[in-house]
Amino acid sequence: MDIWTFTQDGYREEDIVTNGNRFLVGNGYMGFRGTMDEWGRRQMAAVCLAGVYDQNGDRWREPVNAPNGLFARLTVNGADMALGAEKPLEHRQTIDFRRGVHKRDTLFEPVRIQSERFASMAEPHLLRSRLTLTFRQDAEAELLCGIDTDLWDINGPHLFDYTYKTSPFLLTEARTGELNIPVAAAQNASADFPCEETREAAETGVFRRLRFNAAAGQTYTITLAACVFTGLDGPNPGERAQALCGQTRGFAEDLTAHEAAWEAVWSASAVELHGGGGEAARSLNASLYHLHSIAPRHAQSLSVPARGLSGQTYKGAVFWDSEIFLFPVFVHTEPELAKTLLRYRIDTLPGALRKAAEYGYRGAFYPWESQEGGAEGCTDYNVTDVFTHRPVRTYFRDKQIHISGDIAYALWKYYEITGDDSLMREGGAEVILQCARFYLSRAHRRADCDKTELLDVIGPDEYHERVNNNAFTNQMAAHCMSCAIALADADTDFARALIQKLDYDADLALLREIEPKLRPVFAEGALIEQFDGYFSLEDASLAAVRSRVLDEREYWGTNHGVAAHTQIIKQADVVALTALFPSLFSDQTVERNWRYYEPRTEHGSSLSACMYALTACRFRRPDLAWEHFVKTASIDLSGGGKHWAGEIYIGGTHPAANGGAWMIAALGFAGLSVRNGEITLNPCLPEQIETLRFPVCARGKRVTVTVTRQGWTLE
Amino acid sequence: MDIWTFTQDGYREEDIVTNGNRFLVGNGYMGFRGTMDEWGRRQMAAVCLAGVYDQNGDRWREPVNAPNGLFARLTVNGADMALGAEKPLEHRQTIDFRRGVHKRDTLFEPVRIQSERFASMAEPHLLRSRLTLTFRQDAEAELLCGIDTDLWDINGPHLFDYTYKTSPFLLTEARTGELNIPVAAAQNASADFPCEETREAAETGVFRRLRFNAAAGQTYTITLAACVFTGLDGPNPGERAQALCGQTRGFAEDLTAHEAAWEAVWSASAVELHGGGGEAARSLNASLYHLHSIAPRHAQSLSVPARGLSGQTYKGAVFWDSEIFLFPVFVHTEPELAKTLLRYRIDTLPGALRKAAEYGYRGAFYPWESQEGGAEGCTDYNVTDVFTHRPVRTYFRDKQIHISGDIAYALWKYYEITGDDSLMREGGAEVILQCARFYLSRAHRRADCDKTELLDVIGPDEYHERVNNNAFTNQMAAHCMSCAIALADADTDFARALIQKLDYDADLALLREIEPKLRPVFAEGALIEQFDGYFSLEDASLAAVRSRVLDEREYWGTNHGVAAHTQIIKQADVVALTALFPSLFSDQTVERNWRYYEPRTEHGSSLSACMYALTACRFRRPDLAWEHFVKTASIDLSGGGKHWAGEIYIGGTHPAANGGAWMIAALGFAGLSVRNGEITLNPCLPEQIETLRFPVCARGKRVTVTVTRQGWTLE
């Protein structure tokens, strides 16, 4: 089997949404959904931009889709050769993970349409496609191609005041509604055959109309280049888009540069997995493909939305996924990318300070759903009740306070793994101190005893809202405090200056008092209660809870959800705690908690299985890990994951699972651990895997790790 | 108009439930619903016992209904003369508030059935009725009368192992399912005409069958006596019931004794209200009638359920209603009854200590719904969702912590008003100290500042669950703490011994530190925020919120309710605070808060209007008070109040509103205030009232207060 491609034969309307995700191409700057050349809004065709947001009225703020400059629709003798409108005799869609190229091959009665598409990994503003039309009969053909501005939007429209140009290249310019950010798309086209071309601006975009008389048996090739710039890239995006159009080389040359850039990516991070019949290797390749397609290589300070660049779901916001599930891949393979993610948090500290103040706290309370500038994208109502169609008050925004600790955790990890304190000096230390200050002001002491608590929180398991003393959260907060103390104890000039700048002396004294009281005590071998009172909840089986569901789209959490008052949890919580703080727990403790919580976990989040796989390796049961690895790695191939939360669409690609797949392979199966640039390995290979080989970047040098049943080597 | 009776003409099936409440007779030991003599389970006929509870399986524990010994069904020429089965030509139902007598008068084609019924105020175990049958044609008549054991139950059955006797009187004995409490009912009957009598035990009870040939124009009278005893009254309840049957005198003599007992009640508490066209006076009489019908005069230590003795709704449990809405009437009119209510709390302290420990706290956390022995009757699921029919997790049980303070408040009030410290010495002081200890252990200090908080509570307004720093709750808790401190500061031998007994020295020191921090600061003239963040909630109008309701039975509270995330509140909360702690607030402050909260109050609880009326008198706007007075006083006449919470029936009489009506009249309109037995008055009569005259018991002496437009006098 070809472990570097995925192909789907045949066309089914119900696959449109999933295939849009599965066959996505992207380069971090933008993502192009895996739709047909001739599709538009209805089929959720979209060019999803990274980091450009807009809010229309009081609806959710979400990322902006750029106009689609690769739009191309063929008419043959007046008949529309559009998949869905015209029934195909054959249809096949392929994604090439290694090269980052999407292909379609559709045979209609009169013509075969083939196309290739990529989002250039060499030039972030460039999309390219090549259409190859092979006629089976003489015909009058017309190809409408250009920039489609009739965009898929969940809470749009977001672009207004369109202007169009038709020369030298097609150009659309518009502005976002909220912040007036200009968004420009230009298009160039080149046909290898004589045709009559007209250009026109229409209500839904600006187009070329290529008319030609096609001959049976003859092949006609058209290449398109689409260039996208926004006001966030600098001034005059329209001119820059046109200029780039003018600079594009032939399709083949652009493809070569694109492929070379992908090869560089793979050389830094490809995991060779032998065994398991190829399926596992392909899933892992798919996972890393999707991750790299959205990694912000073009930026210095940007992070990755929870559904990548596959759409506007989850408001295009950055969650803890970035620090806990994506950061590990990057810090071990391309540390500059890890820095880019974390710089986003450093640069959005003002938003976190504002959010804390809004709730009456000090320090930095990072957004649960971070948008541009650290604006909180999470609303108070995140679910729509399927029974009443009314919005449901959820508490993700206000109570999921572990987010600040997660960010401090990643900042500290970067320092621990790389031994590089540059991020700390560039603002990371300040973030940690402000997060610790937030926890200080968020913590309570019981009035009549010495207990310190974090009350009314949501842990990783979102089905249980407003709980007290979530073990994960308390540990994450205490860890954050201890990092702040360690920074201060380093007693460098830098630390002293920072403490003075932040007026932090009193906080530091208080941290030394509070941190040991807040830090949970984990007794050896003990079962850890997820939060106060968890063990007193109804211990219903997952099947029992599932049987109470009346509508498959209903949300299991909030006060009314079927899981909320049972021990059924959405995702790894205590188990995530044992995964992230391995040194605090013996293998036996990890196993005991794993065995208690695993059957009680719905794995309703794509962030769950990875933690269970990692920890199963910890207690050397790769057989238990394997199933969770397969589930994690194959999620975007299989179209798995939840698509609905109440009545809200939450589908898309799953970057956290993509990163999780790498974590399981490298940190779990290979047992990779890097500290201060020193690599150690503790392999735990499942029987399905014979060899695992992957590069690791340590102290700026690339080392190749090879793990076999016999042992491991470093090159 | 007759201000002492209420009559309803005609029969409508939909009035059965309401009339059962409206025409109830009772004597504190038991309540007999205002149903027809011939009715049974289907029409919710019930003899509701005070203080006898039973739980069937895992359904809610609720009070036990005794078998109905006043059952009587007439057959004429084989036709059933039952209201509902046979269509009446005329029908009238009357309740005489002064005498505590229920009458029905039903004209069927062949016969007129008249009956009178009372629950003897002179003998708590005795129910009596007299049937008068006047025939309009010669007929063969049969009267089936006896003890009907086919009981109305919400969560029953509760009585098992029935045994029957037919002589010397009819007798049923049974036992409750949970605690094996014996329940016995005996019946005697006496006819003033010759008839053939047979006696029989059947599946649904034990009966006499009286057969006679009735003559047109002739009247036949039968009197029934039903006697009820339970195992809680002492041993051998069956024998005692039979014995009491043997001791009953004629109906007229029993009625005379009953009326004399009611006269004694009225002489202690009747409020003469002149003006308002009689309607107001009648409503007030009805309110006091219902209150006295359920007052536990037969007991030393018992309190009153939230729906009195009108059924099993609200689990027959005792709420804060007793201390805040009933206690004031009694402490000012029959202090022994006030003591009886409070002794119930003293005697159920062990239950409150258990409940606190169950939640991990120290001290006394009184049940939100107190049943026998202070068992918490409130469940975690108190509402059924009308959309999914699933139980909804509510937090009344765990978060409505003001209950302990309410009890301490009443204990302290008893002492303040009467100057009598006997209750304190008999356990009241211990209750206060244990309640204060509970608040100490329930309070939190912010880790990084000096703020002390009560987090995650529900105040009187139940539509907003799990709020922080509810002003009412914080004040009630601080008041409780200050009472505990005052008790200690008295430095009596008693106080010293108590502090030693309770090992309270450390708590006392902590109370002195915490109490001033917890006590809210109310700035002069300031609007008081009901809880942290209340003013940030959507300020939707009541009409707007109502328009969002999809099902008239849906519950407005909990996380999913239409009111929960708006400023619409169920009932007086801040306004109740200003009513209960008048000395803390200037008239201007009271008025400002009243005007803010009143339009935002749904008055979805019968406890609400009374507080608004009382406080309107405070700022001398009796016109604003009047509407709330009328609503409060007429609730059980009009059949007002909510009947459903989700899918749960919550109808019945409204003792708190009954007590509230008296409070408005005496404490509001007359401005009565008693401190240490000294009476002061500050009248604020609405224009509808010319004279108000009522007795007050102060220092054991009865004083009659007369308030007119010209002034007031004491006799």
XYZ file of C-alpha atoms in Angstrom, chain B residues 237-523:
287
model
C -52.826 3.314 68.270
C -55.586 0.939 67.151
C -56.898 0.564 70.666
C -56.673 4.281 71.256
C -58.578 5.008 68.045
C -61.323 2.607 69.017
C -61.381 4.024 72.541
C -61.722 7.578 71.273
C -64.555 6.439 69.029
C -66.303 5.160 72.136
C -65.815 8.454 73.912
C -67.183 10.693 71.204
C -70.241 12.582 72.160
C -72.983 13.664 69.839
C -72.010 15.614 66.735
C -73.440 18.808 68.213
C -71.451 18.508 71.434
C -68.246 17.772 69.571
C -68.931 20.697 67.297
C -69.477 22.994 70.273
C -66.172 21.988 71.820
C -64.480 22.433 68.439
C -65.986 25.884 67.973
C -64.952 26.926 71.457
C -61.390 25.885 70.714
C -61.420 27.895 67.483
C -62.791 30.880 69.401
C -59.830 30.650 71.721
C -57.544 30.645 68.715
C -59.258 33.645 67.238
C -59.223 35.533 70.469
C -55.455 35.247 70.403
C -54.941 36.233 66.822
C -57.967 37.435 64.850
C -57.334 40.607 62.919
C -60.311 42.863 62.481
C -59.870 44.755 59.283
C -62.444 47.361 58.385
C -62.489 48.739 54.892
C -61.730 47.445 51.456
C -65.303 46.240 50.954
C -64.832 43.135 53.054
C -62.766 41.278 50.482
C -59.513 42.071 52.214
C -60.897 41.136 55.611
C -62.128 37.827 54.268
C -58.813 37.067 52.611
C -56.997 37.790 55.835
C -59.429 35.590 57.757
C -58.902 32.830 55.213
C -55.149 33.186 55.601
C -55.249 32.931 59.357
C -57.771 30.118 59.142
C -55.421 28.081 56.971
C -52.514 28.878 59.227
C -54.312 27.848 62.383
C -55.690 24.729 60.740
C -52.171 23.402 60.484
C -50.520 24.926 63.544
C -49.103 22.130 65.708
C -50.954 22.963 68.914
C -51.022 19.310 69.885
C -47.238 19.043 69.924
C -44.250 20.434 71.793
C -41.749 20.107 68.996
C -43.065 20.171 65.486
C -43.065 22.518 62.566
C -45.231 23.159 59.550
C -44.716 21.826 56.025
C -44.487 24.260 53.124
C -47.882 23.200 51.839
C -49.314 22.680 55.289
C -51.474 19.598 55.610
C -52.966 19.921 52.160
C -51.056 17.078 50.588
C -47.741 15.437 50.009
C -46.362 18.209 47.828
C -42.865 19.459 48.644
C -42.481 16.136 50.450
C -44.352 17.473 53.466
C -41.100 19.089 54.445
C -40.364 22.067 56.661
C -38.606 24.941 54.889
C -37.319 28.335 56.004
C -40.946 29.373 55.631
C -41.447 28.301 59.250
C -38.849 30.638 60.717
C -39.239 33.610 58.397
C -42.945 33.599 57.520
C -44.807 31.659 60.239
C -42.756 32.345 63.327
C -43.619 36.085 63.342
C -47.359 35.465 63.650
C -46.950 33.004 66.420
C -44.302 34.804 68.426
C -46.604 37.818 68.533
C -49.839 35.957 69.234
C -49.184 32.502 70.661
C -45.548 32.359 71.722
C -45.905 28.747 72.791
C -46.515 27.849 69.165
C -43.409 29.808 68.155
C -41.512 27.742 70.689
C -42.972 24.557 69.265
C -41.684 25.444 65.818
C -38.244 26.316 67.139
C -38.037 23.295 69.413
C -38.405 21.250 66.263
C -35.162 22.828 65.047
C -33.454 22.339 68.379
C -34.486 18.712 68.456
C -33.361 18.144 64.877
C -29.896 19.614 65.434
C -28.333 16.147 65.097
C -29.687 15.960 61.548
C -28.150 19.352 60.761
C -24.805 18.257 62.188
C -24.946 15.124 60.052
C -25.756 17.098 56.941
C -22.833 19.465 57.482
C -20.486 16.530 57.977
C -21.841 14.869 54.860
C -20.675 17.881 52.856
C -17.357 18.091 54.665
C -18.244 20.995 56.913
C -18.424 21.442 60.645
C -21.368 22.734 62.658
C -25.028 22.650 61.732
C -26.222 22.768 58.125
C -29.971 22.485 58.458
C -31.940 20.607 55.814
C -33.490 22.652 53.080
C -36.494 20.366 53.291
C -36.595 19.021 56.794
C -38.454 15.842 57.548
C -38.673 13.766 60.702
C -35.660 13.964 62.968
C -34.120 16.608 60.751
C -33.635 14.255 57.843
C -32.962 16.133 54.628
C -35.907 15.512 52.335
C -34.509 17.573 49.514
C -33.039 15.487 46.758
C -30.396 16.362 44.225
C -33.023 16.273 41.509
C -36.033 18.423 42.288
C -37.362 19.305 38.898
C -38.290 17.216 35.904
C -37.401 18.733 32.573
C -40.538 19.182 30.521
C -38.702 18.738 27.241
C -36.803 15.540 27.963
C -38.774 14.275 30.969
C -35.423 13.696 32.634
C -34.746 14.753 36.216
C -32.797 17.985 36.505
C -29.979 18.436 38.992
C -30.892 21.312 41.250
C -28.772 22.675 44.074
C -31.363 23.626 46.682
C -30.137 20.883 48.961
C -26.469 21.678 48.860
C -26.277 25.397 48.249
C -29.197 27.084 49.989
C -27.122 27.598 53.082
C -29.022 30.587 54.412
C -31.366 28.110 56.092
C -29.092 27.729 59.125
C -28.915 31.489 59.539
C -32.676 31.799 59.158
C -33.143 29.457 62.089
C -30.611 31.321 64.205
C -32.366 34.540 63.205
C -35.716 33.275 64.523
C -34.179 31.936 67.724
C -32.591 35.292 68.324
C -35.822 37.100 67.436
C -37.715 35.009 69.953
C -35.313 36.158 72.594
C -35.373 39.780 71.459
C -39.140 39.991 71.189
C -40.100 38.105 74.314
C -37.098 38.795 76.508
C -37.407 35.119 77.405
C -34.135 33.189 77.312
C -35.668 29.803 78.038
C -35.401 28.628 74.450
C -31.758 29.615 74.375
C -31.125 27.539 77.460
C -33.132 24.637 76.129
C -30.848 24.220 73.140
C -31.363 27.378 71.112
C -27.967 28.751 71.998
C -26.335 25.514 70.973
C -28.111 25.667 67.625
C -26.845 29.198 67.057
C -23.286 28.264 67.936
C -23.360 25.247 65.665
C -24.837 27.269 62.804
C -22.133 29.906 63.220
C -19.542 27.142 63.218
C -21.005 25.870 59.969
C -20.612 29.259 58.326
C -17.055 29.463 59.586
C -16.246 26.233 57.851
C -18.228 27.199 54.756
C -16.516 30.569 54.331
C -13.456 31.157 52.199
C -10.848 33.841 52.237
C -9.262 34.952 49.009
C -5.686 33.760 49.031
C -4.177 37.095 48.075
C -6.392 39.607 49.812
C -8.423 40.085 52.914
C -11.805 39.332 51.405
C -13.985 36.677 53.015
C -16.669 35.088 50.907
C -19.514 32.616 50.856
C -19.163 30.984 47.478
C -21.413 28.812 45.416
C -24.694 29.415 47.184
C -28.334 29.912 46.358
C -30.090 32.823 47.970
C -33.836 33.175 48.448
C -34.153 33.747 44.696
C -33.842 30.174 43.509
C -33.687 31.008 39.826
C -30.022 31.865 40.228
C -28.147 28.827 41.404
C -24.544 28.594 42.504
C -23.800 32.282 42.921
C -21.097 33.929 44.993
C -21.645 36.304 47.888
C -25.396 36.510 47.850
C -26.004 39.600 49.970
C -28.896 38.028 51.854
C -26.892 34.908 52.656
C -23.763 36.757 53.695
C -25.777 39.036 55.981
C -27.708 36.107 57.451
C -24.482 34.227 58.094
C -22.777 37.263 59.615
C -25.821 37.858 61.799
C -25.698 34.269 62.975
C -22.031 34.716 63.813
C -22.741 37.922 65.705
C -25.479 36.171 67.725
C -23.003 33.454 68.622
C -20.499 36.095 69.700
C -23.170 37.928 71.703
C -24.126 34.712 73.472
C -20.510 34.166 74.392
C -20.006 37.766 75.413
C -22.911 37.473 77.851
C -20.367 35.431 79.778
C -22.969 33.597 81.816
C -22.279 30.286 83.467
C -24.558 28.807 80.869
C -22.583 30.312 77.998
C -19.264 29.257 79.459
C -20.464 25.727 79.960
C -21.801 25.583 76.448
C -18.557 26.856 74.953
C -16.705 24.236 76.870
C -19.123 21.508 75.922
C -18.815 22.405 72.244
C -15.045 22.949 72.429
C -15.795 26.340 70.965
C -12.963 28.598 72.120
C -11.010 28.514 68.881
C -14.192 28.990 66.885
C -15.088 31.978 68.969
C -11.761 33.626 68.335
C -12.115 32.935 64.636
C -15.698 34.255 64.635
C -14.471 37.536 66.026
C -12.034 37.770 63.153
C -14.251 36.518 60.334
C -17.614 38.033 61.192
C -16.666 41.650 60.426
C -15.105 40.547 57.137
C -18.048 38.517 56.015
C -20.673 41.043 57.039
C -21.628 42.990 53.918
C -21.201 46.735 53.956
C -24.333 48.482 52.784
C -23.589 52.017 51.726
